[in-house]
GROMACS .gro file of C-alpha atoms in nm:
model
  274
    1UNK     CA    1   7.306  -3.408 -10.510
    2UNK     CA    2   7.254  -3.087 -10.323
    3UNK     CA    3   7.243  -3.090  -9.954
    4UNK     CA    4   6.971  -2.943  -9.757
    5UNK     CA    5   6.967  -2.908  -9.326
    6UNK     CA    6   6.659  -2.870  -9.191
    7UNK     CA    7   6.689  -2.844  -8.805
    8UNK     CA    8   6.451  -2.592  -8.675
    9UNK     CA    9   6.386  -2.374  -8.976
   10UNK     CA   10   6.209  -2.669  -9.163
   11UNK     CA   11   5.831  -2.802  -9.096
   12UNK     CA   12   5.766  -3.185  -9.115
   13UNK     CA   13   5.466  -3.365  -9.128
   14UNK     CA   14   5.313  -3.707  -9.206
   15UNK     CA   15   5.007  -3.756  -9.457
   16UNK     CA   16   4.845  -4.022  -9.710
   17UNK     CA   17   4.946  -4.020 -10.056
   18UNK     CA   18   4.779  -4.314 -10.255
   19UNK     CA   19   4.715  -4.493  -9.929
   20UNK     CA   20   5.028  -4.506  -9.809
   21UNK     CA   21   5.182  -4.247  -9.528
   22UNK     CA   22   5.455  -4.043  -9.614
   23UNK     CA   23   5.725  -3.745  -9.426
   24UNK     CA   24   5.712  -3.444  -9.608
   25UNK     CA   25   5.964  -3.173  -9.539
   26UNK     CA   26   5.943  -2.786  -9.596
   27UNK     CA   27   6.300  -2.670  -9.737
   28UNK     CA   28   6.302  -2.306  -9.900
   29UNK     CA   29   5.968  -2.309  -9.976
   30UNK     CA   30   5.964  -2.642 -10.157
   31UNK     CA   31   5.740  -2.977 -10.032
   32UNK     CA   32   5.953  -3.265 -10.026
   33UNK     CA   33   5.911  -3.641  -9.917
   34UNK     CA   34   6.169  -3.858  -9.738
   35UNK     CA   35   6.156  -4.178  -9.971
   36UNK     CA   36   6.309  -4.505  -9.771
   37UNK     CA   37   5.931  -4.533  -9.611
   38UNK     CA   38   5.756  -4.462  -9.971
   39UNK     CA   39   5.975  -4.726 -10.067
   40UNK     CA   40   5.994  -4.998  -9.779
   41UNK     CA   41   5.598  -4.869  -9.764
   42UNK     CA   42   5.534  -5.068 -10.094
   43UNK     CA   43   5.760  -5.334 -10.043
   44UNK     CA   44   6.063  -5.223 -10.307
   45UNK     CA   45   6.443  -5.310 -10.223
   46UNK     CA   46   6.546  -4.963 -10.046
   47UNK     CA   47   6.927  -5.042 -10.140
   48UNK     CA   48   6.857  -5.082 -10.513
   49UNK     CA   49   6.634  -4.818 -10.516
   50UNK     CA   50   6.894  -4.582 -10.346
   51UNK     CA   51   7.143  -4.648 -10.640
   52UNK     CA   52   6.877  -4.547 -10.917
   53UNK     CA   53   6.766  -4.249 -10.731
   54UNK     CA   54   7.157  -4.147 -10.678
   55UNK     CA   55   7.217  -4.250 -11.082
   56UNK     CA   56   6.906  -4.030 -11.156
   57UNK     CA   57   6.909  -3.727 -10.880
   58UNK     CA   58   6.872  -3.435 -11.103
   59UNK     CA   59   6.571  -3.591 -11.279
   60UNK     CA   60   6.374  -3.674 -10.984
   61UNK     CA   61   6.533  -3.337 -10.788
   62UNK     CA   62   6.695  -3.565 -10.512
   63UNK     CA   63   6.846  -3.390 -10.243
   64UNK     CA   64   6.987  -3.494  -9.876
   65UNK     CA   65   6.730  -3.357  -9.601
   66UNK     CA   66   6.813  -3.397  -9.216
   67UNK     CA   67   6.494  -3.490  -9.071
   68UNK     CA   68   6.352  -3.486  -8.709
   69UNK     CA   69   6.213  -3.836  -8.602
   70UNK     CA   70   6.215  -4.006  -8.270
   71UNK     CA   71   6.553  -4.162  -8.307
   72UNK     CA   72   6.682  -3.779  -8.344
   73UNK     CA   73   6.786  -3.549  -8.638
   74UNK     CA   74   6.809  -3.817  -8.952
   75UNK     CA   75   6.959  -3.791  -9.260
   76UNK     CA   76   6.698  -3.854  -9.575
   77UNK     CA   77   6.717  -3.912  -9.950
   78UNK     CA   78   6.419  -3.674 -10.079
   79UNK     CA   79   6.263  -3.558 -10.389
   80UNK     CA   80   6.023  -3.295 -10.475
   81UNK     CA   81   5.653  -3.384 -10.353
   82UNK     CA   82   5.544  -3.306 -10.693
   83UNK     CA   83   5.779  -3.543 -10.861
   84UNK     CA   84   5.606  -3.864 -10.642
   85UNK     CA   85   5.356  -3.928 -10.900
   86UNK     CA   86   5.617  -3.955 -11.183
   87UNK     CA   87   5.846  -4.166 -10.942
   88UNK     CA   88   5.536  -4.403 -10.872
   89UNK     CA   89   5.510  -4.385 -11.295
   90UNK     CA   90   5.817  -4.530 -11.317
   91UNK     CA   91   5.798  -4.821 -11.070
   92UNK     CA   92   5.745  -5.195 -11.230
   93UNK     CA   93   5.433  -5.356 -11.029
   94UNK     CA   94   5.546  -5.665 -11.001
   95UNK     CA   95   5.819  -5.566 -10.774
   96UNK     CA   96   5.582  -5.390 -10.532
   97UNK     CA   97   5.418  -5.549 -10.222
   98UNK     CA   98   5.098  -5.775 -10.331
   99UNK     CA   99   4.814  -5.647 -10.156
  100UNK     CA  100   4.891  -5.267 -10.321
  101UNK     CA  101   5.025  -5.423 -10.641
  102UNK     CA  102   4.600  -5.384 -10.804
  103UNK     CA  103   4.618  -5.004 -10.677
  104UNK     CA  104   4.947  -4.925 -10.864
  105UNK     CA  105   4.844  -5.068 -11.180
  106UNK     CA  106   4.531  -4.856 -11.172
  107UNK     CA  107   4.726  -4.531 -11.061
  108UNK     CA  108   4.976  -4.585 -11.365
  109UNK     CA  109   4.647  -4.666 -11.581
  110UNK     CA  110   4.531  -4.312 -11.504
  111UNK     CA  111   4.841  -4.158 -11.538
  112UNK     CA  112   4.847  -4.320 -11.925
  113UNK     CA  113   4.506  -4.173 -11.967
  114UNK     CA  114   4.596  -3.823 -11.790
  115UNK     CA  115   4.945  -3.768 -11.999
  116UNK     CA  116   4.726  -3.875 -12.319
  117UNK     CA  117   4.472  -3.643 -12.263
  118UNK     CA  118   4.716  -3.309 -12.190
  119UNK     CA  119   4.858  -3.404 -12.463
  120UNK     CA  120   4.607  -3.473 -12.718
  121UNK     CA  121   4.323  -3.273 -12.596
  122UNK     CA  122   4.500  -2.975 -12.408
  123UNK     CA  123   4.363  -3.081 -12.094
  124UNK     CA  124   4.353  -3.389 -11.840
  125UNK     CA  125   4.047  -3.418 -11.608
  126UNK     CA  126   4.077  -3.618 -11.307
  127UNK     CA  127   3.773  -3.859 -11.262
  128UNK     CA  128   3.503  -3.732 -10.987
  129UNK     CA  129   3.424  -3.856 -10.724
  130UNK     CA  130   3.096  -3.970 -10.625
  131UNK     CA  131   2.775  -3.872 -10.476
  132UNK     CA  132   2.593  -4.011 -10.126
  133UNK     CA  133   2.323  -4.132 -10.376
  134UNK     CA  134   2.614  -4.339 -10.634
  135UNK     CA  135   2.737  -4.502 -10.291
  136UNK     CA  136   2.414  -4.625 -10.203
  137UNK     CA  137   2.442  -4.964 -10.373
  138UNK     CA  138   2.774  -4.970 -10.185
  139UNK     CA  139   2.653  -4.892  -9.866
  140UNK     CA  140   2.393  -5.156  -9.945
  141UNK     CA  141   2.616  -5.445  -9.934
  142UNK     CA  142   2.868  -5.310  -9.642
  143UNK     CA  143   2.510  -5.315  -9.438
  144UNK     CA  144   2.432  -5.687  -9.550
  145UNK     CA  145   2.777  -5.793  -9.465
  146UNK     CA  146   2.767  -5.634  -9.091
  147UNK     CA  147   2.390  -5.776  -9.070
  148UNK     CA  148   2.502  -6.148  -9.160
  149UNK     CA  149   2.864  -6.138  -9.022
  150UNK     CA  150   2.825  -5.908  -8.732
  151UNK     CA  151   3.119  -5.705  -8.818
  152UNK     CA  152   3.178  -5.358  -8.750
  153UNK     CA  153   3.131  -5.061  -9.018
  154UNK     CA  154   3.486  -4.971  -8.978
  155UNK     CA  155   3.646  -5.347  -9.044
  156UNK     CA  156   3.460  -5.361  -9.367
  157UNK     CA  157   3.517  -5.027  -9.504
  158UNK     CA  158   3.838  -5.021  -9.382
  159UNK     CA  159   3.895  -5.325  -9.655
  160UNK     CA  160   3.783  -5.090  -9.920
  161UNK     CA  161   4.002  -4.779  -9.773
  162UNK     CA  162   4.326  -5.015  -9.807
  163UNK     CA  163   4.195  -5.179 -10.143
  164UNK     CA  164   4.123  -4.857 -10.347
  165UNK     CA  165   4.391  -4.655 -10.118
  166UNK     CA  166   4.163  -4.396 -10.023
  167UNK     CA  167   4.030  -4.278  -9.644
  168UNK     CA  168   3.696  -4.263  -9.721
  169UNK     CA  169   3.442  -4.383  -9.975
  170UNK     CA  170   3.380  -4.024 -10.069
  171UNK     CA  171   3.719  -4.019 -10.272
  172UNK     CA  172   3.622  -4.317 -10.494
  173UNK     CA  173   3.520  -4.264 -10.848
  174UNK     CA  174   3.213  -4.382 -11.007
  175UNK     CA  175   3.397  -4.661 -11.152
  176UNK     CA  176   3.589  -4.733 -10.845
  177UNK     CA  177   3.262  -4.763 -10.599
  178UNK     CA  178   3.135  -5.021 -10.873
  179UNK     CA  179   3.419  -5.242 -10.828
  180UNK     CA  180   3.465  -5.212 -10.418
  181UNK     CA  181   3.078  -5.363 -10.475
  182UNK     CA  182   3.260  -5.625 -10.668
  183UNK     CA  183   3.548  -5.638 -10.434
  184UNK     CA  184   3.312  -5.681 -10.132
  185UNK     CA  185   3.118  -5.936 -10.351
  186UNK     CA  186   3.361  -6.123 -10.391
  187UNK     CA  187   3.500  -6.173 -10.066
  188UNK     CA  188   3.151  -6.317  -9.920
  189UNK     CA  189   3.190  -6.547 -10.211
  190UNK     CA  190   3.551  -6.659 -10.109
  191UNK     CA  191   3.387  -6.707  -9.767
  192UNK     CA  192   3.660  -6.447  -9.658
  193UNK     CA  193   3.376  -6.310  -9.375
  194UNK     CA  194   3.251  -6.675  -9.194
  195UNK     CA  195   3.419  -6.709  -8.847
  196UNK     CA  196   3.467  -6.333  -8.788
  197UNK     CA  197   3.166  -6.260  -8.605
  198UNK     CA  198   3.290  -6.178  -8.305
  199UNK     CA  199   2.910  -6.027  -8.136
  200UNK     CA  200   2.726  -6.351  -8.079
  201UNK     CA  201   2.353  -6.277  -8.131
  202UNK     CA  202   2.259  -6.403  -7.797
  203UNK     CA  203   2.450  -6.147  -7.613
  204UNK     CA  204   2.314  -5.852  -7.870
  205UNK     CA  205   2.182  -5.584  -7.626
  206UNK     CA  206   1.882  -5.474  -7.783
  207UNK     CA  207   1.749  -5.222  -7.502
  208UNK     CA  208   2.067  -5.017  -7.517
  209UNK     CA  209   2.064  -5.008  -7.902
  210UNK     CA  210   1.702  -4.913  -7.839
  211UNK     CA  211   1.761  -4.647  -7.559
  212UNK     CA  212   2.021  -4.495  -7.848
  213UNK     CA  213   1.805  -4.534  -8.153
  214UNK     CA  214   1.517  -4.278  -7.957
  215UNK     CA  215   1.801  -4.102  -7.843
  216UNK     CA  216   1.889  -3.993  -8.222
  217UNK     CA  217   1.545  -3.975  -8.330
  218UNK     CA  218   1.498  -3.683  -8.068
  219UNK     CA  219   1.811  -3.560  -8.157
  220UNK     CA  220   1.691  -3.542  -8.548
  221UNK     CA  221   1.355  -3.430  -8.417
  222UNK     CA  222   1.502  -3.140  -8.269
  223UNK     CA  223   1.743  -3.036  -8.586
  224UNK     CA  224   1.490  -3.092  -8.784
  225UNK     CA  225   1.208  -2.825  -8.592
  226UNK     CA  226   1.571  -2.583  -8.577
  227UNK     CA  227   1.590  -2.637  -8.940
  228UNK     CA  228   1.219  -2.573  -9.030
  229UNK     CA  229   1.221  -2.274  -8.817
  230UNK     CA  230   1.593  -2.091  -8.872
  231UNK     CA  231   1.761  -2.207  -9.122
  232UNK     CA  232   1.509  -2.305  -9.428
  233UNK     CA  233   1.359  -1.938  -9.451
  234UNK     CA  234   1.721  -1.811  -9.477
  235UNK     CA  235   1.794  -2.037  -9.748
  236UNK     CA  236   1.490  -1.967  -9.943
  237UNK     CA  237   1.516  -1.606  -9.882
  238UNK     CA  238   1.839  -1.694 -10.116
  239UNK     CA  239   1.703  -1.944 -10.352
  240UNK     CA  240   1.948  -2.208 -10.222
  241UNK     CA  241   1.891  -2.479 -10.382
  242UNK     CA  242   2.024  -2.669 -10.069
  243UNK     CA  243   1.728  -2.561  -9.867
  244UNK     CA  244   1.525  -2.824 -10.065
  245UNK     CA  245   1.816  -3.052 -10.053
  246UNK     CA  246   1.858  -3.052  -9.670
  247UNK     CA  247   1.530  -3.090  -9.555
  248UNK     CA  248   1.499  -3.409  -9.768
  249UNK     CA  249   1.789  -3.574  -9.604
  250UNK     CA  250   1.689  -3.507  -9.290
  251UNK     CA  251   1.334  -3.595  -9.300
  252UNK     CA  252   1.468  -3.947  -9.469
  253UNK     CA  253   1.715  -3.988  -9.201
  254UNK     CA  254   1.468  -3.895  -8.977
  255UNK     CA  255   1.254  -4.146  -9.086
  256UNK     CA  256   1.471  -4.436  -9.125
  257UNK     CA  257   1.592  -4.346  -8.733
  258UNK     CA  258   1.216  -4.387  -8.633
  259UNK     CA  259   1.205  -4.740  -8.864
  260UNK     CA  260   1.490  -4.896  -8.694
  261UNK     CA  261   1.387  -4.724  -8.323
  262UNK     CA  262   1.030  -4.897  -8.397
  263UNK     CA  263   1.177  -5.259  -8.474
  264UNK     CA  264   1.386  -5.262  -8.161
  265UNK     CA  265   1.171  -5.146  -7.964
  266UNK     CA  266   0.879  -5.389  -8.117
  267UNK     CA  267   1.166  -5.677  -8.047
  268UNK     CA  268   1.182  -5.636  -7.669
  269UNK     CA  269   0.866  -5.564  -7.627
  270UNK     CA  270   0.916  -5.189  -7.545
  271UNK     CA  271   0.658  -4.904  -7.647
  272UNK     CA  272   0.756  -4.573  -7.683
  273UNK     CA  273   0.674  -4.309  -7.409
  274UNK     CA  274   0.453  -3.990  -7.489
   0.00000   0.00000   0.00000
């Protein structure tokens, strides 16, 4: 293997990849990732792994980088960024950490389809990701879990970030937001949810949620009279199809604020000034 120094003249960085965080490294104008955490990240044997990336360094481009981390400059077994995916290709599932083990079989199920398609059709299309109105059914059941459970929005979809491996639901495909419905489903089911509610209705503080919920309805209010006044005749002075577009969402945000604002308020008894 080649070996590469990067002290000062090299930029490293941390970022997802499939869920998982990874170093990248900047070395003559090349991205490359430090694999011992890819590795340890999924729960492989770093040792045997270091032999088979040593036995097969000029297919997978492995080269030593010295790395910056808090323990000081660090010496790093790396490959190309854009070799990962094949690496990951290559990996047997059962071997990998249990809780990721789904995720890898679905990656190397795409890759299958991808390499099938370039191949066969000239081209490989990467499946799209949704829309606000495909995650609705989603969103659905994450608000009946928080409802009945009294969990927070970010426990819940933070199950589905580490399940699919994505940060946010935005990233998951058509198919994939039908299954986290599954997923979540299926953990109510299992009972996975009873004994984690850890805001006991008694001490729910409906006046500040209340005081908030008007709060954002002004706040809405206000965009919205901005919106009407500045920013739709701009739009429709281009034909924007967005100008349609936005002033639907916001009027049905608006309106759903002024729902929920009205049943608090109706709870403690409250009316609504002016």
């Amino acid at each position: 293997m080649s070996s590469i120094s990067i002290i000062e003249a090299v930029n490293t960085t941390s970022l997802t990849f499939q869920g998982q965080q990874i170093i990248t490294a900047m070395a003559a104008g090349v991205a490359y990732v430090a694999m011992k955490p890819v590795v340890e990240g999924i729960g492989l044997d770093w040792a045997s792994q270091f032999v088979k990336l040593k036995k097969q360094g000029e297919k997978f481009g492995c080269c030593d980088i010295t790395i910056p981390s808090l323990g000081g400059l660090q010496k790093m077994i790396c490959i190309p960024l854009k070799k990962l995916n094949g690496w990951l290709f290559s990996i047997n599932p059962a071997k990998v950490r249990d809780d990721i083990r789904d995720r890898l079989v679905r990656y190397q199920e795409e890759c299958f389809t991808a390499l099938h398609d370039y191949w066969n059709k000239g081209f490989a299309i990467r499946p799209t990701e949704t829309t606000a109105d495909d995650r609705t059914p989603l969103r659905g059941i994450v608000n009946r879990i928080i409802g009945k459970y009294g969990l927070t929005y970010q426990a819940v979809y933070k199950l589905v970030h580490k399940e699919f491996g994505v940060e946010h639901i935005n990233e998951l495909s058509p198919k994939q937001t039908s299954e986290a419905i599954e997923y979540l489903a299926g953990k109510v089911i299992e009972g996975e949810f009873l004994g984690k509610n850890t805001t006991p209705a008694s001490k729910f503080d409906f006046k500040l949620y209340a005081d908030n919920a008007n709060a954002a309805c002004c706040l809405l209010e206000q965009l919205c009279e901005i919106y009407g006044k500045e920013v739709d005749p701009a739009l429709r002075l281009l034909e924007s199809p967005a100008a349609t577009k936005m002033i639907g969402r916001l009027s049905s945000a608006l309106a759903i604020s002024q729902c929920i604002r009205g049943a608090l308020y109706r709870n403690q008894g409250m009316k609504l000034s002016g």
